[in-house]
Short mmCIF file of C-alpha atoms in Angstrom, two decimals:
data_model
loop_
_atom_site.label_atom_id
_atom_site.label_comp_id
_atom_site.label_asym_id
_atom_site.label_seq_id
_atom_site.Cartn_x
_atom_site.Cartn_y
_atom_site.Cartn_z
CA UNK A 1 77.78 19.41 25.59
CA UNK A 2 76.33 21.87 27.93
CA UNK A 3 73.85 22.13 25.91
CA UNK A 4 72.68 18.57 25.72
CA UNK A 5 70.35 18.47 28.72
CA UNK A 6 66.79 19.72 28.94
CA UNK A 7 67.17 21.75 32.06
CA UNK A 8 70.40 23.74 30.77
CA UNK A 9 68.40 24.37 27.48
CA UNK A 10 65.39 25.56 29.55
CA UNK A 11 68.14 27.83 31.61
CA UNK A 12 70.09 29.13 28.57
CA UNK A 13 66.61 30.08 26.87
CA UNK A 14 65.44 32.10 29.80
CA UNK A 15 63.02 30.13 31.59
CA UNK A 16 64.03 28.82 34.81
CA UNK A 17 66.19 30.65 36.98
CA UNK A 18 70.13 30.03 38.01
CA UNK A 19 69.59 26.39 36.00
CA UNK A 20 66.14 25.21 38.20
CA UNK A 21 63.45 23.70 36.74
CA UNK A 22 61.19 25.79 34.29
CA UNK A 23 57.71 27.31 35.84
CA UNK A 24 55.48 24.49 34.35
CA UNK A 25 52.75 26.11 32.37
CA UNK A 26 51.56 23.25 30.53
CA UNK A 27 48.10 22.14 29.56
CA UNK A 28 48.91 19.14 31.89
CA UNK A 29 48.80 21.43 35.18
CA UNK A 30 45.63 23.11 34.21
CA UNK A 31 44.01 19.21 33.71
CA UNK A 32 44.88 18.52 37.12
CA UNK A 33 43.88 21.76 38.78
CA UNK A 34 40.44 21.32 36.65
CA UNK A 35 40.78 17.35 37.61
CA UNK A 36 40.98 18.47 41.45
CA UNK A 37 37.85 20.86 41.40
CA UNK A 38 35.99 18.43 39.61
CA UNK A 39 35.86 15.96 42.29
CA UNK A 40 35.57 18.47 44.63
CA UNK A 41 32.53 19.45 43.24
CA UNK A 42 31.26 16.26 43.43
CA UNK A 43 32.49 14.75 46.47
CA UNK A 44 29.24 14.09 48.92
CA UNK A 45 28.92 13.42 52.82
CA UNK A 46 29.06 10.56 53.99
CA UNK A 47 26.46 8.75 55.69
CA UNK A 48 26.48 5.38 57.91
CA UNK A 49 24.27 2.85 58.29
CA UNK A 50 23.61 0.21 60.38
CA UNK A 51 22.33 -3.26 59.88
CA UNK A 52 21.96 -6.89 61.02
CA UNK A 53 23.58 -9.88 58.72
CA UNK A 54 19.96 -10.09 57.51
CA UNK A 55 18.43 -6.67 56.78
CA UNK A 56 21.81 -6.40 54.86
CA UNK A 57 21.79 -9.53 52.74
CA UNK A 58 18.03 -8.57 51.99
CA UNK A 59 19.56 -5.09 50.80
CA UNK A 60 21.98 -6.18 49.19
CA UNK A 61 19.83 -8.54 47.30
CA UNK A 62 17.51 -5.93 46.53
CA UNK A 63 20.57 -4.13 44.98
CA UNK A 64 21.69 -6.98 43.01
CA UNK A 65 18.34 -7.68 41.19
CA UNK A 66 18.29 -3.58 40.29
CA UNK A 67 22.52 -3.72 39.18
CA UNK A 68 23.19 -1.04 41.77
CA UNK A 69 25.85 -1.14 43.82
CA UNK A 70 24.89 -1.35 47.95
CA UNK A 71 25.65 2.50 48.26
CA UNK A 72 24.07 3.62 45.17
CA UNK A 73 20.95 1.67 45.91
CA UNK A 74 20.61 2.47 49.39
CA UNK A 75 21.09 6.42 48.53
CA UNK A 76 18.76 5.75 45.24
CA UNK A 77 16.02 4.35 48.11
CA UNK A 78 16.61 6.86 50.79
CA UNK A 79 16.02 9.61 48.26
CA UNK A 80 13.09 7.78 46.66
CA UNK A 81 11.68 7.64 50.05
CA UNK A 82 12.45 11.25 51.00
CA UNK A 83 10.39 12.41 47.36
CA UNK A 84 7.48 9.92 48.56
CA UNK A 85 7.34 11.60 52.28
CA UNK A 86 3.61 11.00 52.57
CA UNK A 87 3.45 6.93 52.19
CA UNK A 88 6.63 6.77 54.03
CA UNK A 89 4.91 8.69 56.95
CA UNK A 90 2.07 6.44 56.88
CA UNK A 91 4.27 3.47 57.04
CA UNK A 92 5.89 4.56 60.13
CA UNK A 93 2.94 5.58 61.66
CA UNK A 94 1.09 2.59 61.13
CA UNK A 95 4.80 0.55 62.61
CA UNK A 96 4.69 2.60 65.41
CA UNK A 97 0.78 1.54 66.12
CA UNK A 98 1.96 -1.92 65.92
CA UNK A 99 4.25 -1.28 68.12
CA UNK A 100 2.01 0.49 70.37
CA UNK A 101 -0.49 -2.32 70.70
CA UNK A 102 2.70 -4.87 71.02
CA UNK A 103 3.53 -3.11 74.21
CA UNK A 104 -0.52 -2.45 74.99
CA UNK A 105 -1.08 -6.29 74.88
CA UNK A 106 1.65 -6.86 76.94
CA UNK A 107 0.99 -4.76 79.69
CA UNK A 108 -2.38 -6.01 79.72
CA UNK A 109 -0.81 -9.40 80.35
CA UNK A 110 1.55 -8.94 83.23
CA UNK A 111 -2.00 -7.53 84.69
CA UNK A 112 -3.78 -10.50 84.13
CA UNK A 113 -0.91 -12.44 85.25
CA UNK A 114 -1.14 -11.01 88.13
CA UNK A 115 -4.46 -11.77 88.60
CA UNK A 116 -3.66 -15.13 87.91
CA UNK A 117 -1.47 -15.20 90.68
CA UNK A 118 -4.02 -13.92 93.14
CA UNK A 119 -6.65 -16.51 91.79
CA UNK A 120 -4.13 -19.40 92.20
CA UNK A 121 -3.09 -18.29 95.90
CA UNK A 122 -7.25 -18.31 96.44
CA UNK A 123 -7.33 -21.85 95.22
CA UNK A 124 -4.60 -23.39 97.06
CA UNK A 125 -5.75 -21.91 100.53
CA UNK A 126 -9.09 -23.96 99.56
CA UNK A 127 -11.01 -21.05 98.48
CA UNK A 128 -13.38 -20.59 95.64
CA UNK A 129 -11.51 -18.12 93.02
CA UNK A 130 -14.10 -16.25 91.67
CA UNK A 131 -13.30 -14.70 88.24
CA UNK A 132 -11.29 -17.31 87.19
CA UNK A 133 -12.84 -17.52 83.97
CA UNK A 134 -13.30 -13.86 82.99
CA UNK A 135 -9.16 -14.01 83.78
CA UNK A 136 -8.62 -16.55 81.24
CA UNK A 137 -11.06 -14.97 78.63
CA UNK A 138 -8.61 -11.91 79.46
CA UNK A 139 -5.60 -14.23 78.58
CA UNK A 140 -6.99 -15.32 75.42
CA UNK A 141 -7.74 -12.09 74.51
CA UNK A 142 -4.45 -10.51 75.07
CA UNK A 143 -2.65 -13.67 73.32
CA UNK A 144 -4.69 -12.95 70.28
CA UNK A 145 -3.88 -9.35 70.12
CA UNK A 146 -0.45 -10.37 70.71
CA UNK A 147 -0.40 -12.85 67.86
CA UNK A 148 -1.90 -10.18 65.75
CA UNK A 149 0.34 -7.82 66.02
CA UNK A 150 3.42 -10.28 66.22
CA UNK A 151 1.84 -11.55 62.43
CA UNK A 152 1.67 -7.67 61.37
CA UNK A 153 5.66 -6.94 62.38
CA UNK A 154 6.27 -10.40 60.68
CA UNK A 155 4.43 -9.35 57.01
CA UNK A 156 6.11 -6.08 56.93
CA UNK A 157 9.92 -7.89 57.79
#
């Protein structure tokens, strides 16, 4: 009856010691162990991004209409970009003079605001402003360059 058991079979036929459990040596260890370094191998580092409500639901749509997941898109896109360096660069460059002239225009208007100001003071002590009408040709001007670039940021969203 001893004999009944697995482990006291594995014990009487040598294999485990005092009546413990046999050393496993089956194929099933060497899966796992192969298993494990497999995802080790490709395991990656993880990267976060992140968004607004909208730039993600326009992602995510973007993702959808390809059948990529969110992450797979995103990486498929970032290295996509990274390949395509050169257009990328020219992309930002030509955000950041956007930007530039964004910030340009509206410096140029707190000037002519202040100008404004001064012309408006002149007026109400009952003096004749003179260059009132250059300073709103300035105003126009700046608005415009304003709107422009506004309408540029607004294209490329």
């Amino acid at each position: 009856m001893a004999q009944a058991t697995g482990r006291q079979r594995a014990a009487d036929a040598g294999y485990g010691t005092e009546g413990g459990p046999a050393p496993r040596t089956s194929p099933s260890r060497t899966r796992t162990q192969r298993r494990t370094r497999t995802r080790q191998n490709k395991q990656r580092a993880a990267v976060s991004v992140r968004l607004s409500a909208n730039e993600r639901a326009q992602v995510k749509a973007a993702a959808d209409h390809t059948g990529a997941s969110l992450a797979k898109f995103m990486a498929q896109a970032s290295l996509a970009a990274a390949h395509d360096i050169n257009r990328v660069a020219a992309n930002l460059l030509d955000l950041r003079g956007t930007i530039r002239e964004l910030i340009a225009a509206r410096t140029d208007l707190a000037r002519i605001g202040n100008n404004i100001n001064q012309i408006t003071r002149t007026f109400n002590s009952g003096g004749d402003p003179i260059g009132a009408e250059a300073a709103l040709a300035d105003v126009r001007r700046a608005a415009a360059r304003l709107e422009a670039a506004a309408q540029a940021l607004a294209e490329r969203a």
